[in-house]
Amino acid sequence: MSLLDEIGNELGKDRLPACHVGDTVRVHYLIKEGDKERVQIFMGTILAIQGRGIAKSIVVRRIVQGEGVERIFPLHGPRVKDVEITRRGKVRRARLYYLRDRVGKQTRVQELVGEKARRHKAIEEAGHAQAARTENTAAAEAADENADPEPAAVEV
Amino acid sequence: MTLILGRKEGMTQLFREDGSHVGVTVVAAGPCTVTQVRTSDKDGYDAVQLGFFDVPEKRVNKPQGGHFKKAGSLPKRLLREERLSKPAELSIGDQVTVQAFELGQLVDVIGTSKGRGFAGTIKRHGFSRGLKTHGCMNYRAPGSIGASAYPARVFKGKRMAGHLGAKRQTIKNLEIVRIDTDRNLLFIKGAVPGARGSFVQVQGAKTGVKTKGGGK
C-alpha cells in the first residue's frame, strides 16, 4: 500500500456506505445555521462515484419543484453523517449523466432485484457488522468483484 | 526562517474541522543533518548546511566523502544551505525535523518543475490559439514576431517556443495544514513543483504573514 493510501485510511472514515451508481439514497448532511447544527436529508439518485480513497465522493441528483438539483458529497467528509440506501438501481453505466436530459417518469432508474441485489444487501449487512477497517476494505473489494462481471443471471 | 529538505510524496485531500476539504501535497521532510556550519569569521556569512537522504558510500566521490566524514554523518544525496542573519544555534550533527514547523505556518516550497520538453508558445507563454475552422491555417503558430524594415531584427527576450519546465521554481506562501511527526510528513496546502519523488526545499515564508487557526 502506498503512503498516500495509508494516510487516507487513517484519516478517513472506517466504514463507507456500500452505495452504487443508480441507487436512491438519503444523505444525512450536517449543516450549520448560526450556532446551531442540524442534520439535513438530501434524497436522490447517485449519478456518479468519483475519486478514490479519502477523496471519494458521490454525485446525487434529485428534482426539486421541477428543477434538477445535484449535490456532491465527499463520502469521507465529517459532515456526511450517513448515507442510507433506500433502493438499489439496475444500471449498465458508471455515470448516469443521461438522466440530466430527461424529465418526469423517464428519470427513474429501474430497481435492482434478484440474486445480485441480495448479494449487495448481504455485503452491506456484513459491512455493518464489521467495525474494523481492514475487514471492510476486504468486503468492499468483494463487492467490486461481484459487481464487475455481468452474469447471465441478470435476466430476472 | 526555517529550512527543511524533503521529497514530494504526492497529493491527496484532507478535511478541516469545519468539514471543508483542502487539497494538500504530502512532503516527506527530514530528518536533516547539519553537515556544516558557516560562520562570518571563516566564510564571510552565517549559515547552516543541511543534508538529506542517505546514499551508500560508493555513490559519493572522494571530496564529498571527506566532507561527510568531517561532519560525522552518512553520505547524503542533497545538501542545501540556509542563510542566517546571526550566528547559527545549531552545530554539526544536529537534526532538523518537521517539528521545526508549526501548524498554519506559511512556507515557501522550492523544487524542480516537471520537464515539458520543447513546448510551443501556447503552452509555454499562454499565447492564444487561432481558429480551428473557417479555413484558418494559423492554429498554434506564434503570429508576428516583430516589424519589418525597422528594427529589421527580432527583439531580445521575444517570447517564443522553446524548452519548458525542469527548472527551479518557488511557490510562495503555502499553508501547513497538518504535521505528522511520527512519519516526518508535512501536509502543505496546494501544489508544489516537481514530480512525485522529487526533492523539494520547504522554508518559512519570506513575505507571508503567519495566520492563526489554519488560515481560516
Tab-separated table of C-alpha atoms in Angstrom:
chain	number	residue	atom	x	y	z
A	1	MET	CA	0.000	0.000	0.000
A	2	SER	CA	1.338	3.406	-0.857
A	3	LEU	CA	1.958	6.033	1.745
A	4	LEU	CA	-0.883	8.183	0.470
A	5	ASP	CA	-3.378	5.325	0.676
A	6	GLU	CA	-2.184	4.649	4.187
A	7	ILE	CA	-2.748	8.244	5.211
A	8	GLY	CA	-6.180	8.174	3.617
A	9	ASN	CA	-7.093	5.060	5.551
A	10	GLU	CA	-6.008	6.586	8.807
A	11	LEU	CA	-7.711	9.908	8.381
A	12	GLY	CA	-10.823	8.721	6.597
A	13	LYS	CA	-13.866	7.013	7.988
A	14	ASP	CA	-13.657	3.382	8.974
A	15	ARG	CA	-16.698	2.341	7.056
A	16	LEU	CA	-18.266	3.713	3.926
A	17	PRO	CA	-21.819	3.017	2.820
A	18	ALA	CA	-21.985	0.299	0.188
A	19	CYS	CA	-23.657	2.564	-2.333
A	20	HIS	CA	-23.522	2.122	-6.077
A	21	VAL	CA	-24.351	4.206	-9.096
A	22	GLY	CA	-28.104	4.269	-9.678
A	23	ASP	CA	-29.053	3.735	-6.051
A	24	THR	CA	-31.579	6.003	-4.434
A	25	VAL	CA	-30.031	7.325	-1.254
A	26	ARG	CA	-30.803	9.562	1.688
A	27	VAL	CA	-27.721	11.552	2.600
A	28	HIS	CA	-27.620	12.855	6.146
A	29	TYR	CA	-25.695	16.082	5.938
A	30	LEU	CA	-24.765	18.260	8.878
A	31	ILE	CA	-25.485	21.923	8.254
A	32	LYS	CA	-24.730	24.936	10.391
A	33	GLU	CA	-27.349	27.603	10.957
A	34	GLY	CA	-25.803	30.313	13.054
A	35	ASP	CA	-24.580	28.460	16.130
A	36	LYS	CA	-26.989	25.607	15.694
A	37	GLU	CA	-26.217	22.430	13.872
A	38	ARG	CA	-28.773	20.112	12.411
A	39	VAL	CA	-28.886	17.208	10.039
A	40	GLN	CA	-30.457	17.811	6.676
A	41	ILE	CA	-31.506	14.966	4.465
A	42	PHE	CA	-30.917	15.071	0.746
A	43	MET	CA	-32.609	12.274	-1.137
A	44	GLY	CA	-31.849	11.419	-4.713
A	45	THR	CA	-30.212	9.151	-7.252
A	46	ILE	CA	-26.480	8.583	-7.396
A	47	LEU	CA	-25.337	9.739	-10.812
A	48	ALA	CA	-21.660	9.023	-10.379
A	49	ILE	CA	-18.997	7.971	-7.912
A	50	GLN	CA	-15.834	9.998	-8.282
A	51	GLY	CA	-12.383	9.775	-6.810
A	52	ARG	CA	-10.840	7.107	-4.670
A	53	GLY	CA	-9.568	6.738	-1.161
A	54	ILE	CA	-10.235	9.717	1.027
A	55	ALA	CA	-11.249	11.821	-1.972
A	56	LYS	CA	-14.145	9.559	-2.907
A	57	SER	CA	-17.378	11.414	-3.483
A	58	ILE	CA	-20.841	10.831	-4.872
A	59	VAL	CA	-22.987	12.995	-7.128
A	60	VAL	CA	-26.621	12.887	-6.034
A	61	ARG	CA	-29.406	14.272	-8.203
A	62	ARG	CA	-32.985	14.965	-7.376
A	63	ILE	CA	-35.785	17.061	-8.793
A	64	VAL	CA	-36.941	19.901	-6.548
A	65	GLN	CA	-40.024	21.790	-7.712
A	66	GLY	CA	-39.413	20.811	-11.283
A	67	GLU	CA	-35.802	21.883	-11.167
A	68	GLY	CA	-32.952	19.385	-11.159
A	69	VAL	CA	-30.584	19.743	-8.204
A	70	GLU	CA	-27.249	17.975	-7.981
A	71	ARG	CA	-25.056	17.879	-4.943
A	72	ILE	CA	-21.633	16.368	-4.493
A	73	PHE	CA	-20.899	14.740	-1.155
A	74	PRO	CA	-17.394	13.719	-0.124
A	75	LEU	CA	-18.054	10.335	1.457
A	76	HIS	CA	-15.252	10.757	3.980
A	77	GLY	CA	-16.332	14.272	4.903
A	78	PRO	CA	-17.137	14.743	8.586
A	79	ARG	CA	-20.381	16.477	7.663
A	80	VAL	CA	-21.728	13.480	5.808
A	81	LYS	CA	-23.195	11.612	8.741
A	82	ASP	CA	-24.811	8.728	6.922
A	83	VAL	CA	-25.865	7.529	3.502
A	84	GLU	CA	-28.968	5.383	3.672
A	85	ILE	CA	-29.724	3.279	0.658
A	86	THR	CA	-33.447	3.131	0.061
A	87	ARG	CA	-33.490	1.491	-3.343
A	88	ARG	CA	-30.969	-0.354	-5.468
A	89	GLY	CA	-30.763	0.703	-9.073
A	90	LYS	CA	-30.226	-1.568	-12.026
A	91	VAL	CA	-27.871	0.286	-14.318
A	92	ARG	CA	-25.407	-0.532	-17.064
A	93	ARG	CA	-23.310	2.611	-16.909
A	94	ALA	CA	-20.810	4.006	-14.444
A	95	ARG	CA	-22.068	7.558	-14.953
A	96	LEU	CA	-25.773	8.282	-15.338
A	97	TYR	CA	-25.382	11.725	-16.834
A	98	TYR	CA	-28.053	10.909	-19.402
A	99	LEU	CA	-30.608	11.383	-16.646
A	100	ARG	CA	-29.934	15.113	-16.819
A	101	ASP	CA	-31.602	15.294	-20.199
A	102	ARG	CA	-34.696	13.510	-19.025
A	103	VAL	CA	-37.817	14.760	-17.315
A	104	GLY	CA	-40.704	13.177	-15.480
A	105	LYS	CA	-41.107	9.461	-15.366
A	106	GLN	CA	-38.096	8.877	-17.590
A	107	THR	CA	-35.762	9.967	-14.807
A	108	ARG	CA	-36.462	6.800	-12.869
A	109	VAL	CA	-33.880	4.073	-12.599
A	110	GLN	CA	-35.086	0.501	-12.676
A	111	GLU	CA	-34.828	-1.273	-9.352
A	112	LEU	CA	-32.285	-3.976	-8.879
A	113	VAL	CA	-33.926	-7.193	-7.793
A	114	GLY	CA	-32.937	-10.804	-7.632
A	115	GLU	CA	-29.713	-12.526	-6.822
A	116	LYS	CA	-27.437	-9.525	-7.342
A	117	ALA	CA	-29.491	-7.294	-5.080
A	118	ARG	CA	-29.455	-9.932	-2.365
A	119	ARG	CA	-25.712	-10.147	-2.668
A	120	HIS	CA	-25.311	-6.389	-2.382
A	121	LYS	CA	-27.502	-6.397	0.661
A	122	ALA	CA	-25.542	-9.201	2.265
A	123	ILE	CA	-22.320	-7.301	1.692
A	124	GLU	CA	-23.766	-4.188	3.219
A	125	GLU	CA	-25.004	-6.019	6.268
A	126	ALA	CA	-21.661	-7.700	6.654
A	127	GLY	CA	-20.124	-4.229	6.477
A	128	HIS	CA	-22.380	-3.055	9.294
A	129	ALA	CA	-21.329	-5.978	11.455
A	130	GLN	CA	-17.643	-5.419	10.962
A	131	ALA	CA	-16.338	-2.302	12.564
A	132	ALA	CA	-12.722	-2.956	11.784
A	133	ARG	CA	-11.345	-1.081	8.874
A	134	THR	CA	-9.314	-3.876	7.314
A	135	GLU	CA	-12.207	-6.252	7.119
A	136	ASN	CA	-14.252	-3.575	5.455
A	137	THR	CA	-11.812	-2.987	2.702
A	138	ALA	CA	-11.920	-6.714	2.057
A	139	ALA	CA	-15.712	-6.541	1.878
A	140	ALA	CA	-15.544	-3.598	-0.479
A	141	GLU	CA	-13.189	-5.495	-2.712
A	142	ALA	CA	-15.526	-8.441	-2.668
A	143	ALA	CA	-18.307	-6.058	-3.664
A	144	ASP	CA	-16.248	-4.810	-6.587
A	145	GLU	CA	-15.607	-8.316	-7.766
A	146	ASN	CA	-19.271	-9.136	-7.567
A	147	ALA	CA	-20.253	-6.010	-9.401
A	148	ASP	CA	-17.709	-6.450	-12.174
A	149	PRO	CA	-18.823	-9.295	-14.348
A	150	GLU	CA	-22.314	-9.001	-15.786
A	151	PRO	CA	-23.541	-12.522	-15.254
A	152	ALA	CA	-26.149	-14.188	-17.407
A	153	ALA	CA	-28.379	-14.332	-14.350
A	154	VAL	CA	-29.265	-10.666	-14.789
A	155	GLU	CA	-32.393	-11.670	-16.677
A	156	VAL	CA	-34.969	-11.838	-13.913
B	1	MET	CA	13.372	31.333	8.775
B	2	THR	CA	13.482	27.580	8.903
B	3	LEU	CA	14.568	25.202	6.214
B	4	ILE	CA	13.978	21.519	5.720
B	5	LEU	CA	14.630	19.239	2.790
B	6	GLY	CA	12.218	16.572	1.659
B	7	ARG	CA	10.698	14.516	-1.083
B	8	LYS	CA	7.338	15.084	-2.647
B	9	GLU	CA	5.153	12.039	-1.993
B	10	GLY	CA	2.073	13.108	-3.885
B	11	MET	CA	-1.213	14.870	-3.424
B	12	THR	CA	-4.332	13.961	-1.513
B	13	GLN	CA	-7.068	15.762	0.348
B	14	LEU	CA	-7.796	16.418	3.991
B	15	PHE	CA	-10.801	17.668	5.889
B	16	ARG	CA	-10.671	20.673	8.149
B	17	GLU	CA	-12.580	20.818	11.388
B	18	ASP	CA	-15.414	22.748	9.818
B	19	GLY	CA	-15.925	19.954	7.304
B	20	SER	CA	-14.432	21.704	4.292
B	21	HIS	CA	-11.842	19.798	2.325
B	22	VAL	CA	-8.490	21.022	1.203
B	23	GLY	CA	-6.097	19.645	-1.393
B	24	VAL	CA	-2.669	19.030	0.056
B	25	THR	CA	0.750	17.889	-1.069
B	26	VAL	CA	2.438	15.382	1.197
B	27	VAL	CA	6.134	16.016	1.638
B	28	ALA	CA	8.320	13.506	3.460
B	29	ALA	CA	10.633	16.052	5.054
B	30	GLY	CA	13.737	15.362	7.044
B	31	PRO	CA	15.162	14.492	9.399
B	32	CYS	CA	18.030	16.543	8.012
B	33	THR	CA	21.503	16.504	9.478
B	34	VAL	CA	23.595	19.604	9.896
B	35	THR	CA	26.725	18.834	7.897
B	36	GLN	CA	28.448	22.181	8.125
B	37	VAL	CA	28.135	25.466	9.951
B	38	ARG	CA	29.282	28.581	8.165
B	39	THR	CA	30.476	31.456	10.276
B	40	SER	CA	31.070	35.056	9.312
B	41	ASP	CA	34.625	34.825	10.624
B	42	LYS	CA	35.598	31.940	8.425
B	43	ASP	CA	33.231	32.055	5.473
B	44	GLY	CA	32.073	35.640	5.479
B	45	TYR	CA	28.472	34.784	6.242
B	46	ASP	CA	26.421	32.789	8.719
B	47	ALA	CA	24.620	29.689	7.522
B	48	VAL	CA	23.935	26.070	8.273
B	49	GLN	CA	24.256	23.342	5.689
B	50	LEU	CA	21.684	20.576	5.816
B	51	GLY	CA	21.991	17.120	4.320
B	52	PHE	CA	19.088	14.908	3.397
B	53	PHE	CA	18.533	11.398	2.008
B	54	ASP	CA	21.169	8.776	2.809
B	55	VAL	CA	23.103	7.266	-0.040
B	56	PRO	CA	25.647	4.444	0.051
B	57	GLU	CA	29.256	5.497	0.389
B	58	LYS	CA	30.146	4.311	-3.111
B	59	ARG	CA	27.750	6.855	-4.590
B	60	VAL	CA	29.843	9.811	-3.479
B	61	ASN	CA	33.228	10.838	-4.785
B	62	LYS	CA	36.265	11.300	-2.569
B	63	PRO	CA	35.993	15.043	-1.867
B	64	GLN	CA	32.330	14.644	-0.998
B	65	GLY	CA	33.079	11.595	1.114
B	66	GLY	CA	35.649	13.623	3.044
B	67	HIS	CA	33.086	16.355	3.619
B	68	PHE	CA	30.591	13.925	5.117
B	69	LYS	CA	33.279	12.199	7.144
B	70	LYS	CA	34.244	15.522	8.665
B	71	ALA	CA	30.636	16.082	9.573
B	72	GLY	CA	30.449	12.588	11.024
B	73	SER	CA	27.322	11.782	9.028
B	74	LEU	CA	26.363	9.247	6.419
B	75	PRO	CA	26.696	10.443	2.833
B	76	LYS	CA	23.662	12.438	1.725
B	77	ARG	CA	22.103	12.987	-1.637
B	78	LEU	CA	21.117	16.586	-1.189
B	79	LEU	CA	22.945	19.441	0.508
B	80	ARG	CA	21.436	22.872	0.932
B	81	GLU	CA	22.407	25.914	2.935
B	82	GLU	CA	20.198	28.133	4.948
B	83	ARG	CA	21.478	31.698	5.255
B	84	LEU	CA	21.184	33.140	8.731
B	85	SER	CA	21.401	36.721	9.907
B	86	LYS	CA	23.078	35.782	13.179
B	87	PRO	CA	25.497	33.013	14.210
B	88	ALA	CA	23.958	29.577	13.972
B	89	GLU	CA	22.446	27.970	17.044
B	90	LEU	CA	22.785	24.511	15.574
B	91	SER	CA	26.045	22.641	15.442
B	92	ILE	CA	27.341	19.848	13.230
B	93	GLY	CA	25.433	16.613	13.677
B	94	ASP	CA	22.207	18.234	14.878
B	95	GLN	CA	18.955	17.060	13.360
B	96	VAL	CA	16.257	19.211	11.844
B	97	THR	CA	12.820	17.575	11.795
B	98	VAL	CA	9.308	18.600	10.821
B	99	GLN	CA	8.887	19.803	14.395
B	100	ALA	CA	10.695	22.943	13.324
B	101	PHE	CA	7.425	23.924	11.650
B	102	GLU	CA	4.066	24.612	13.174
B	103	LEU	CA	0.503	24.190	12.087
B	104	GLY	CA	-0.894	27.020	9.999
B	105	GLN	CA	2.555	28.378	9.223
B	106	LEU	CA	3.136	29.720	5.742
B	107	VAL	CA	6.036	28.258	3.829
B	108	ASP	CA	7.806	28.706	0.520
B	109	VAL	CA	8.463	25.488	-1.378
B	110	ILE	CA	11.286	25.220	-3.876
B	111	GLY	CA	11.502	22.343	-6.314
B	112	THR	CA	12.340	21.429	-9.864
B	113	SER	CA	9.294	21.613	-12.091
B	114	LYS	CA	8.345	18.764	-14.398
B	115	GLY	CA	10.119	18.931	-17.751
B	116	ARG	CA	7.841	19.597	-20.715
B	117	GLY	CA	10.493	19.404	-23.412
B	118	PHE	CA	10.320	21.745	-26.382
B	119	ALA	CA	6.991	23.487	-25.977
B	120	GLY	CA	5.155	25.912	-28.216
B	121	THR	CA	4.131	29.422	-27.322
B	122	ILE	CA	0.644	28.433	-26.214
B	123	LYS	CA	1.823	26.058	-23.523
B	124	ARG	CA	4.957	27.974	-22.657
B	125	HIS	CA	3.719	31.569	-22.572
B	126	GLY	CA	-0.037	31.259	-22.628
B	127	PHE	CA	-0.493	32.678	-26.149
B	128	SER	CA	-3.933	32.395	-27.748
B	129	ARG	CA	-4.541	29.930	-30.491
B	130	GLY	CA	-6.150	30.654	-33.837
B	131	LEU	CA	-9.452	29.362	-35.125
B	132	LYS	CA	-9.887	25.644	-35.564
B	133	THR	CA	-12.201	26.034	-38.543
B	134	HIS	CA	-13.254	28.625	-41.148
B	135	GLY	CA	-10.221	27.793	-43.248
B	136	CYS	CA	-7.846	29.209	-40.694
B	137	MET	CA	-4.287	27.939	-41.144
B	138	ASN	CA	-2.888	29.687	-38.066
B	139	TYR	CA	-3.812	27.258	-35.307
B	140	ARG	CA	-0.968	27.187	-32.798
B	141	ALA	CA	1.500	29.435	-34.604
B	142	PRO	CA	3.046	32.315	-32.644
B	143	GLY	CA	1.993	35.061	-35.108
B	144	SER	CA	4.128	38.062	-35.910
B	145	ILE	CA	7.421	38.286	-34.080
B	146	GLY	CA	8.090	41.929	-34.920
B	147	ALA	CA	8.087	44.679	-37.517
B	148	SER	CA	9.948	44.633	-40.841
B	149	ALA	CA	12.381	47.285	-42.102
B	150	TYR	CA	12.599	48.878	-38.695
B	151	PRO	CA	14.034	47.429	-36.467
B	152	ALA	CA	14.945	44.740	-39.031
B	153	ARG	CA	15.599	42.251	-36.266
B	154	VAL	CA	13.767	40.345	-33.567
B	155	PHE	CA	13.997	41.900	-30.141
B	156	LYS	CA	15.846	40.033	-27.450
B	157	GLY	CA	13.594	38.292	-24.984
B	158	LYS	CA	10.798	37.849	-27.534
B	159	ARG	CA	8.656	35.045	-26.208
B	160	MET	CA	8.955	32.062	-28.480
B	161	ALA	CA	8.759	28.290	-28.428
B	162	GLY	CA	11.489	26.505	-26.530
B	163	HIS	CA	12.331	24.354	-23.591
B	164	LEU	CA	9.783	24.421	-20.796
B	165	GLY	CA	9.957	23.112	-17.264
B	166	ALA	CA	12.675	21.132	-15.468
B	167	LYS	CA	13.601	24.378	-13.808
B	168	ARG	CA	13.975	25.503	-10.225
B	169	GLN	CA	10.723	27.026	-9.124
B	170	THR	CA	9.464	28.601	-5.913
B	171	ILE	CA	5.882	28.567	-4.760
B	172	LYS	CA	5.327	31.104	-2.033
B	173	ASN	CA	3.062	31.271	0.993
B	174	LEU	CA	1.625	27.794	1.159
B	175	GLU	CA	-0.028	26.847	4.395
B	176	ILE	CA	0.952	23.848	6.529
B	177	VAL	CA	-2.305	22.033	7.192
B	178	ARG	CA	-1.041	19.048	9.108
B	179	ILE	CA	2.207	17.706	10.536
B	180	ASP	CA	2.929	14.030	11.101
B	181	THR	CA	5.862	13.858	13.473
B	182	ASP	CA	5.948	10.051	13.595
B	183	ARG	CA	6.480	9.654	9.877
B	184	ASN	CA	8.129	13.025	9.272
B	185	LEU	CA	5.447	14.308	6.934
B	186	LEU	CA	4.357	17.811	6.114
B	187	PHE	CA	0.936	18.357	4.566
B	188	ILE	CA	1.142	21.540	2.547
B	189	LYS	CA	-1.926	23.172	1.071
B	190	GLY	CA	-1.869	23.328	-2.696
B	191	ALA	CA	0.557	22.072	-5.289
B	192	VAL	CA	4.335	22.173	-5.201
B	193	PRO	CA	6.720	21.931	-8.156
B	194	GLY	CA	8.051	18.621	-9.397
B	195	ALA	CA	7.086	15.030	-9.905
B	196	ARG	CA	6.359	12.567	-7.132
B	197	GLY	CA	9.609	11.530	-5.507
B	198	SER	CA	11.436	14.689	-6.486
B	199	PHE	CA	13.337	16.692	-3.912
B	200	VAL	CA	11.930	19.899	-2.522
B	201	GLN	CA	13.041	22.541	-0.060
B	202	VAL	CA	10.488	23.784	2.413
B	203	GLN	CA	11.290	27.006	4.219
B	204	GLY	CA	9.477	29.573	6.272
B	205	ALA	CA	7.700	32.097	4.082
B	206	LYS	CA	9.794	35.115	3.166
B	207	THR	CA	6.941	37.536	2.710
B	208	GLY	CA	3.848	35.839	4.106
B	209	VAL	CA	2.328	36.520	7.483
B	210	LYS	CA	1.621	33.565	9.700
B	211	THR	CA	-2.080	33.161	10.288
B	212	LYS	CA	-3.717	31.724	13.354
B	213	GLY	CA	-6.100	28.798	13.268
B	214	GLY	CA	-5.047	27.379	9.944
B	215	GLY	CA	-5.719	30.306	7.659
B	216	LYS	CA	-9.471	30.433	8.176
